[in-house]
Coordinates of C-alpha atoms and ligand atoms in Angstrom, one line a residue:
M1 CA 70.5 75.7 96.2
A2 CA 72.4 78.6 94.8
E3 CA 74.9 77.5 92.2
Q4 CA 77.2 80.3 93.3
A5 CA 77.1 82.8 96.1
P6 CA 77.2 86.5 95.3
G7 CA 80.7 87.9 95.8
K8 CA 82.8 90.9 95.4
V9 CA 84.2 92.4 92.3
N10 CA 87.6 91.2 91.2
M11 CA 89.7 91.7 88.1
D12 CA 88.9 88.3 86.6
K13 CA 85.2 88.9 86.8
L14 CA 85.5 92.3 85.2
V15 CA 87.8 91.0 82.4
S16 CA 85.4 88.2 81.7
L17 CA 82.3 90.3 81.7
C18 CA 84.0 92.9 79.4
K19 CA 84.9 90.2 76.9
R20 CA 81.6 88.3 77.1
R21 CA 79.4 91.3 76.7
G22 CA 81.5 93.4 74.3
Y23 CA 83.0 96.0 76.5
I24 CA 86.7 95.4 76.0
F25 CA 88.7 92.9 74.0
P26 CA 92.5 92.2 73.9
S27 CA 94.0 94.0 70.9
S28 CA 94.6 91.9 67.7
E29 CA 93.5 88.8 69.6
I30 CA 93.4 86.5 66.6
Y31 CA 97.2 87.0 66.3
G32 CA 97.8 86.3 70.0
G33 CA 97.3 89.8 71.1
L34 CA 99.7 92.7 71.6
G35 CA 101.0 93.3 75.1
A36 CA 99.1 95.9 77.1
C37 CA 96.9 97.1 74.2
Y38 CA 93.1 96.7 74.3
D39 CA 90.2 97.4 72.0
Y40 CA 86.9 98.8 73.1
G41 CA 83.9 96.8 71.8
P42 CA 80.4 98.0 71.0
L43 CA 79.5 98.7 74.6
G44 CA 82.9 99.8 75.6
V45 CA 83.1 102.5 73.0
E46 CA 79.7 103.9 74.2
L47 CA 80.9 103.9 77.9
K48 CA 84.2 105.5 77.0
N49 CA 82.4 108.2 74.8
N50 CA 80.0 108.9 77.7
V51 CA 82.9 109.3 80.2
K52 CA 84.6 111.8 77.9
A53 CA 81.3 113.6 77.1
C54 CA 80.5 114.0 80.9
W55 CA 84.0 115.3 81.5
W56 CA 83.8 117.8 78.6
K57 CA 80.4 119.0 79.8
A58 CA 81.6 119.5 83.3
V59 CA 85.0 121.2 82.5
V60 CA 84.2 123.1 79.2
Q61 CA 80.5 123.3 78.4
E62 CA 79.3 124.4 81.8
R63 CA 82.1 126.8 82.6
D64 CA 82.9 130.4 81.5
D65 CA 86.7 130.0 82.1
M66 CA 87.5 127.0 80.0
V67 CA 88.0 126.3 76.3
G68 CA 88.8 123.1 74.4
L69 CA 91.6 122.0 72.1
D70 CA 92.5 119.0 70.0
A71 CA 96.3 119.1 69.2
S72 CA 98.1 116.6 67.0
I73 CA 99.7 113.5 68.4
L74 CA 103.0 114.1 66.5
M75 CA 104.7 117.3 67.6
H76 CA 107.9 119.1 66.8
P77 CA 110.6 117.0 68.6
Q78 CA 112.0 120.0 70.4
T79 CA 108.7 120.0 72.4
W80 CA 109.9 116.9 74.2
V81 CA 113.4 118.3 74.8
A82 CA 111.9 121.5 76.4
S83 CA 109.4 119.5 78.5
G84 CA 112.2 117.3 79.9
H85 CA 110.9 114.0 78.3
V86 CA 113.9 113.4 76.0
G87 CA 116.2 113.8 78.9
G88 CA 114.3 112.4 81.8
F89 CA 111.2 110.3 80.9
A90 CA 112.9 107.0 81.6
D91 CA 112.9 103.9 83.7
S92 CA 115.9 102.2 85.0
L93 CA 116.0 98.7 83.5
V94 CA 118.0 95.5 83.9
D95 CA 118.2 92.4 81.5
C96 CA 118.5 88.8 82.5
K97 CA 121.6 87.3 80.9
E98 CA 120.0 83.8 81.0
C99 CA 116.4 84.2 79.9
R100 CA 116.7 87.7 78.4
K101 CA 113.7 89.0 80.2
R102 CA 113.7 92.7 81.0
W103 CA 112.8 94.2 84.4
R104 CA 112.4 97.5 86.0
A105 CA 115.4 97.9 88.4
D106 CA 113.1 98.8 91.3
D107 CA 111.0 95.6 90.8
V108 CA 114.1 93.4 91.3
K109 CA 114.8 92.5 94.9
D110 CA 118.0 90.5 95.3
G111 CA 119.9 91.3 92.1
K112 CA 118.7 88.0 90.5
C113 CA 116.1 87.5 87.7
P114 CA 112.7 87.1 89.4
D115 CA 111.7 84.5 86.8
C116 CA 114.8 82.2 86.5
G117 CA 117.2 83.5 89.1
G118 CA 119.7 84.3 86.4
E119 CA 122.4 87.0 86.6
L120 CA 121.3 90.5 85.6
T121 CA 123.0 93.3 83.6
E122 CA 123.9 96.6 85.1
P123 CA 120.9 99.0 85.2
R124 CA 120.5 101.4 82.2
M125 CA 118.0 104.1 81.4
F126 CA 115.2 103.3 78.9
N127 CA 113.2 106.2 77.5
L128 CA 109.4 105.4 77.6
M129 CA 108.6 107.5 74.5
F130 CA 107.8 105.7 71.2
K131 CA 109.9 106.9 68.3
T132 CA 108.9 107.1 64.7
F133 CA 109.9 109.0 61.6
V134 CA 108.3 111.6 59.4
G135 CA 109.1 111.6 55.7
A136 CA 110.7 109.0 53.6
V137 CA 114.1 108.7 55.3
E138 CA 114.4 107.0 58.6
D139 CA 117.1 109.1 60.1
E140 CA 117.8 111.2 63.2
A141 CA 116.6 114.4 61.5
G142 CA 113.2 112.9 60.8
T143 CA 112.7 111.4 64.3
V144 CA 109.5 112.3 66.1
Y145 CA 107.7 110.9 69.1
L146 CA 104.2 109.7 69.8
R147 CA 103.2 112.1 72.6
P148 CA 103.5 110.6 76.0
E149 CA 101.0 113.1 77.4
T150 CA 98.5 115.6 75.9
A151 CA 99.6 118.4 78.1
Q152 CA 102.4 119.7 75.9
G153 CA 100.0 120.3 73.0
I154 CA 98.2 122.8 75.3
F155 CA 101.4 124.6 76.4
V156 CA 102.7 125.1 72.8
N157 CA 99.2 126.6 71.9
F158 CA 99.0 128.9 74.9
Q159 CA 99.6 132.0 72.9
N160 CA 97.3 130.9 70.0
V161 CA 94.4 130.4 72.3
L162 CA 95.1 133.6 74.2
N163 CA 95.2 135.6 71.0
S164 CA 92.2 134.0 69.4
T165 CA 89.9 134.0 72.5
R166 CA 91.1 137.1 74.5
R167 CA 90.8 135.2 77.8
K168 CA 91.7 136.8 81.1
L169 CA 93.5 134.9 83.9
P170 CA 92.5 132.5 85.4
F171 CA 91.4 130.4 82.5
G172 CA 92.0 126.8 81.3
I173 CA 92.4 124.7 78.2
A174 CA 91.0 121.2 78.2
Q175 CA 92.0 118.4 75.9
I176 CA 91.1 114.7 75.4
G177 CA 93.4 112.5 73.4
K178 CA 95.6 109.5 73.0
A179 CA 99.0 109.2 74.7
F180 CA 101.6 106.5 74.3
R181 CA 104.2 105.1 76.7
N182 CA 106.4 102.1 76.2
E183 CA 105.6 100.9 79.7
I184 CA 107.8 98.1 81.0
T185 CA 105.6 96.9 83.8
T186 CA 102.2 96.5 82.3
G187 CA 99.2 94.3 83.3
N188 CA 96.1 94.8 85.3
F189 CA 93.9 95.0 82.3
I190 CA 93.3 98.6 81.1
F191 CA 94.9 100.1 84.2
R192 CA 98.4 100.5 82.6
T193 CA 98.6 100.2 78.9
R194 CA 101.0 101.4 76.2
E195 CA 98.3 103.3 74.3
F196 CA 95.8 105.2 76.4
E197 CA 93.7 108.3 76.5
Q198 CA 94.0 111.3 78.8
M199 CA 91.6 114.0 79.8
E200 CA 93.9 117.0 80.7
I201 CA 93.3 120.5 81.9
E202 CA 96.0 123.2 82.0
Y203 CA 94.5 126.0 84.1
F204 CA 96.5 129.2 83.9
V205 CA 96.5 131.4 87.0
K206 CA 98.3 134.4 88.4
P207 CA 101.3 133.5 90.5
G208 CA 100.2 133.9 94.1
S209 CA 96.7 132.6 93.4
D210 CA 98.0 129.1 92.5
E211 CA 97.7 127.5 95.9
E212 CA 94.1 128.4 96.4
L213 CA 93.1 127.4 92.9
F214 CA 95.1 124.1 93.3
Q215 CA 92.9 123.2 96.3
Y216 CA 89.8 124.2 94.3
W217 CA 90.6 121.9 91.5
V218 CA 91.5 118.9 93.8
E219 CA 88.0 119.2 95.3
E220 CA 86.3 119.9 91.9
R221 CA 87.8 116.8 90.4
F222 CA 87.1 114.6 93.4
D223 CA 83.5 115.6 93.4
W224 CA 83.2 114.8 89.6
Y225 CA 83.8 111.1 90.2
V226 CA 81.3 111.1 93.1
S227 CA 78.7 112.9 91.0
L228 CA 78.9 110.1 88.5
G229 CA 78.2 107.4 91.1
I230 CA 81.6 106.4 92.4
K231 CA 81.3 105.6 96.1
K232 CA 83.1 108.1 98.3
E233 CA 84.6 105.3 100.4
N234 CA 86.4 104.0 97.4
L235 CA 88.1 107.3 96.7
R236 CA 90.9 109.0 98.6
L237 CA 93.5 111.7 98.1
H238 CA 97.2 111.0 98.3
Q239 CA 99.6 114.0 98.6
H240 CA 102.9 113.5 96.9
T241 CA 105.9 113.5 99.2
E242 CA 109.1 115.4 98.3
D243 CA 110.5 112.1 96.8
E244 CA 107.4 111.5 94.7
L245 CA 107.0 115.0 93.3
A246 CA 107.8 115.4 89.6
H247 CA 110.7 117.8 88.8
Y248 CA 108.3 120.4 87.5
A249 CA 105.7 120.3 90.3
K250 CA 105.4 122.4 93.5
E251 CA 102.6 120.2 94.8
C252 CA 100.6 117.2 93.6
Y253 CA 97.7 115.2 94.8
D254 CA 96.6 111.9 93.3
I255 CA 92.9 111.0 93.3
E256 CA 93.2 107.3 94.1
Y257 CA 90.5 104.7 93.6
L258 CA 90.2 101.3 95.4
F259 CA 90.7 99.3 92.2
P260 CA 90.6 95.5 92.5
I261 CA 94.4 95.7 92.5
G262 CA 94.3 98.0 95.6
W263 CA 94.5 101.8 96.0
S264 CA 95.9 103.3 92.8
E265 CA 96.2 106.6 91.0
M266 CA 93.3 107.5 88.8
E267 CA 94.0 111.2 88.3
G268 CA 96.8 113.5 89.3
I269 CA 96.4 117.2 90.1
A270 CA 99.7 119.1 90.0
N271 CA 100.8 122.7 90.5
R272 CA 103.3 122.9 87.7
T273 CA 104.2 126.5 88.4
D274 CA 105.6 128.4 85.4
F275 CA 107.9 125.6 84.5
D276 CA 106.4 124.6 81.1
L277 CA 105.8 128.1 79.7
R278 CA 109.3 129.2 80.7
Q279 CA 110.8 126.1 79.1
H280 CA 109.0 126.6 75.9
T281 CA 109.8 130.2 75.9
S282 CA 113.5 129.5 76.2
Y283 CA 113.5 126.6 73.6
S284 CA 111.3 128.2 71.0
G285 CA 112.5 131.8 71.5
K286 CA 108.8 132.9 71.4
D287 CA 107.2 135.1 73.9
L288 CA 104.7 133.1 76.0
S289 CA 103.9 135.8 78.5
Y290 CA 100.6 137.2 79.5
Y291 CA 100.0 141.0 79.8
D292 CA 98.3 141.7 83.1
E293 CA 96.2 144.8 82.7
E294 CA 95.9 145.3 86.5
S295 CA 99.6 145.5 87.2
K296 CA 100.5 146.6 83.7
E297 CA 103.2 143.9 83.6
H298 CA 104.0 140.9 81.5
I299 CA 103.8 137.8 83.6
I300 CA 104.4 134.0 83.1
P301 CA 101.2 132.3 84.5
Y302 CA 101.4 129.4 86.8
V303 CA 99.6 126.2 85.8
I304 CA 97.3 123.9 87.7
E305 CA 97.0 120.6 85.9
P306 CA 94.2 118.1 86.6
S307 CA 95.3 115.1 84.5
A308 CA 93.0 112.1 84.3
G309 CA 93.1 108.8 82.4
V310 CA 90.1 107.9 80.4
D311 CA 90.8 104.2 80.6
R312 CA 91.5 104.2 84.3
S313 CA 88.2 106.1 84.8
V314 CA 86.4 103.5 82.7
L315 CA 87.9 100.8 84.8
A316 CA 86.9 102.5 88.0
F317 CA 83.4 103.2 86.8
L318 CA 83.0 99.5 85.8
A319 CA 84.6 98.2 89.1
D320 CA 82.4 100.5 91.2
A321 CA 79.3 99.6 89.4
Y322 CA 79.8 95.9 89.5
D323 CA 77.5 94.1 91.9
E324 CA 76.1 90.7 92.5
E325 CA 73.0 89.8 94.4
Q326 CA 71.1 86.6 95.2
D327 CA 67.9 86.4 93.2
K328 CA 66.0 83.1 93.9
D329 CA 68.3 80.3 92.7
E330 CA 70.7 82.5 90.8
V331 CA 73.2 85.2 91.2
R332 CA 72.1 88.4 89.5
V333 CA 75.1 90.4 88.1
I334 CA 74.3 94.1 87.8
L335 CA 76.4 97.0 86.5
R336 CA 74.9 99.8 88.5
L337 CA 76.3 102.4 86.1
H338 CA 75.2 106.0 86.4
P339 CA 72.6 106.6 83.6
A340 CA 74.8 109.3 82.1
L341 CA 77.5 106.6 81.6
A342 CA 75.4 103.5 80.7
P343 CA 76.1 102.5 77.1
I344 CA 72.4 101.6 76.5
K345 CA 69.9 103.8 78.2
V346 CA 66.7 101.8 77.4
A347 CA 66.0 98.3 76.3
I348 CA 62.8 97.6 74.4
L349 CA 61.6 94.1 75.2
P350 CA 58.4 92.7 73.7
L351 CA 57.1 90.1 76.1
S352 CA 57.3 87.4 73.4
R353 CA 58.1 87.0 69.7
N354 CA 54.4 86.9 68.9
E355 CA 53.9 88.9 65.8
K356 CA 51.0 90.9 67.3
L357 CA 53.5 92.6 69.6
L358 CA 55.8 93.6 66.7
P359 CA 54.2 96.8 65.3
L360 CA 53.9 98.6 68.6
S361 CA 57.3 97.4 69.8
K362 CA 59.0 98.6 66.7
E363 CA 57.2 101.9 66.7
I364 CA 58.4 102.6 70.3
Y365 CA 61.9 101.5 69.4
T366 CA 62.1 103.7 66.3
D367 CA 60.8 106.7 68.2
L368 CA 63.1 106.4 71.2
R369 CA 66.3 105.7 69.4
R370 CA 66.2 109.3 68.1
Y371 CA 67.0 110.4 71.7
W372 CA 69.2 107.6 73.2
M373 CA 71.2 104.5 72.5
V374 CA 68.3 102.0 72.7
Q375 CA 68.4 98.2 72.2
Y376 CA 65.7 96.0 70.9
D377 CA 65.7 92.4 72.1
N378 CA 63.1 89.8 71.6
A379 CA 65.2 86.6 71.9
Q380 CA 64.8 84.2 74.8
S381 CA 62.6 84.5 77.9
I382 CA 61.9 87.9 79.4
G383 CA 63.7 87.0 82.6
R384 CA 66.9 86.2 80.7
R385 CA 66.6 89.4 78.8
Y386 CA 66.3 91.4 82.0
R387 CA 69.4 89.6 83.3
R388 CA 71.3 90.5 80.2
Q389 CA 70.4 94.1 80.4
D390 CA 71.3 94.2 84.2
E391 CA 74.7 92.8 83.4
I392 CA 75.5 95.4 80.8
G393 CA 74.2 98.2 83.0
T394 CA 71.0 99.3 81.1
P395 CA 69.1 101.5 83.6
L396 CA 65.6 101.0 82.2
C397 CA 63.7 98.3 80.3
V398 CA 60.4 98.8 78.6
T399 CA 58.2 95.8 78.2
I400 CA 55.4 95.6 75.7
D401 CA 52.8 92.9 76.5
F402 CA 49.4 91.9 75.2
D403 CA 47.6 94.3 77.4
S404 CA 49.6 97.1 75.7
L405 CA 47.6 96.4 72.6
E406 CA 44.4 97.1 74.5
D407 CA 45.4 99.9 76.9
N408 CA 48.2 101.5 74.9
A409 CA 50.4 101.4 78.0
V410 CA 53.8 99.7 78.7
T411 CA 55.8 98.6 81.7
I412 CA 59.1 100.3 82.7
R413 CA 61.4 98.2 84.9
E414 CA 64.2 99.8 86.8
R415 CA 67.6 98.0 86.9
D416 CA 68.7 98.7 90.4
S417 CA 65.5 98.0 92.4
M418 CA 63.6 95.9 89.8
R419 CA 60.6 98.1 90.5
Q420 CA 58.1 98.5 87.8
I421 CA 55.7 101.2 86.7
R422 CA 53.1 101.2 83.9
V423 CA 52.7 104.3 81.7
P424 CA 50.7 105.2 78.7
V425 CA 52.8 105.1 75.5
K426 CA 52.2 108.8 75.0
E427 CA 54.0 109.5 78.3
L428 CA 56.8 107.0 77.8
K429 CA 59.4 109.4 76.5
S430 CA 58.9 112.1 79.2
T431 CA 58.8 109.4 81.9
L432 CA 62.0 107.8 80.7
D433 CA 63.6 111.2 80.5
A434 CA 62.7 111.9 84.1
K435 CA 63.9 108.5 85.4
L436 CA 67.2 108.8 83.5
N437 CA 67.7 112.2 85.2
G438 CA 67.3 110.7 88.6
E439 CA 63.6 110.8 89.4
P440 CA 63.1 108.0 91.9
F441 CA 60.9 105.0 91.3
E442 CA 58.2 104.9 94.0
V443 CA 58.3 102.2 96.7
L444 CA 55.7 99.7 95.9
P445 CA 54.5 96.6 97.7
P446 CA 56.4 93.4 96.5
G447 CA 55.3 92.7 93.0
G448 CA 53.3 95.9 93.0
T449 CA 52.9 98.0 89.8
K450 CA 52.3 101.7 89.9
W451 CA 50.0 102.9 87.1
L452 CA 50.8 106.4 86.0
G453 CA 48.7 108.8 84.0
F454 CA 45.5 106.8 84.4
E455 CA 42.3 107.9 86.1
D456 CA 41.5 105.8 89.2
Ligands
GAP501 N1 100.5 115.6 82.1 C1 100.7 114.9 83.3 C2 100.7 113.4 83.2 O1 100.7 112.9 82.1 P1 100.7 111.2 84.6 O2 100.5 111.0 86.1 O3 101.9 110.6 84.0 O4 100.7 112.8 84.4 C3 98.2 111.3 84.1 O5 99.4 110.7 83.8 C4 97.1 110.2 84.1 O6 97.2 109.4 82.9 C5 97.3 109.1 85.2 O7 96.7 109.5 86.4 C6 96.5 107.9 84.6 O8 95.1 108.1 84.8 C7 96.8 108.1 83.1 N2 97.9 107.2 82.7 C8 99.2 107.4 82.7 N3 99.9 106.4 82.3 C9 99.0 105.5 81.9 C10 99.1 104.2 81.3 N4 100.3 103.6 81.0 N5 97.9 103.5 81.1 C11 96.7 104.0 81.4 N6 96.6 105.2 81.9 C12 97.7 106.0 82.2

């Protein structure tokens, strides 16, 4: 009898796997944690780095029309006046006069505290930006903000990038970095946190070409998630209605993912028009125009902004990869992560702890770790070790057995199909390379092993 039937992904299963296997921990847990802050563990940091690296490769490395930037988190406070954040980046809040709990006004239904039913204060606006101070004196003059989005670091550097790279429109600037928001309604694990990371593009275009390039970026960004293994049926586009549109946007689409909490925004693509460059021109007094050689005119470019959350993408990749299947008497938990995202690419598993297997196993391990994140594991039974690697999403396992000492060949096991092939050690690296890059494992009879690189 199966102890537990295979089921669907839910948030509890994800949170528990992430904690158990070292993907994500609650922040400062030994002190009871800090609301809506999380720490990425040994596997989580690899996954997150891989998500960022894949994004950077797709939007900077492989394109002629994009460059990167890494602006500071603390910026001149006028930045946030010009952007509209000081004036308008706020939620309407109410406080319970009885239990003192604070609520977003639009989360309260009947004018009573949802927790204790107590009377509520009048709504008042609460700015979501975190304030801090530069210098020794904590006064108004030294007040700065932790950036609530990375975008403004790009706008204020528009002229610097233009002058130093001599780009022609259309071109874009990409940036990955931390952003901070003192969110009132948090929860849902890493979906909405107070400290998070964004991957943002500001793509500068000639006015008039904005609508076409907006559509282009919506498709481009949608396809990026699919190319990294997210199932198409779990993705959809949501077009902002008039009411939903931000004050600076002409048009906006959200790429939504079917998270365990339901359809929710993962990335927004907005046509921000020339709003930001005009605002910064007027607040800084600096010329942020672009000289168009064709029309011989100075123009203020329009901006298309694909703005993605690193943490939300990580959550979506984890949720989409999570799978359970019945395997004999047990439920096999598998993270079917795309190999480009998997924290560990290859696990080296000597069949047993027998000392005879050690030299060859270590030799292979030492060689392969020069290319990928590779894990060596010789504890417990081989079956349990396969399970562990399946659960953390390792695409390939290499097993060294006693025959390996005779024939100098090892077995490669694929995570998703559990198919195995046997290859000579000298061809191991190139075979792993091919498999990690999508070369399929051949269909074999049950329990069959394909021998590669051997004469019949
Ligand atoms: N520059 C535009 C901008 O910041 P946004 O919709 O507020 O737009 C963009 O944020 C993305 O940043 C969101 O789609 C989401 O992925 C991520 N994000 C925003 N707030 C977040 C939070 N509190 N926790 C985690 N991710 C968040």
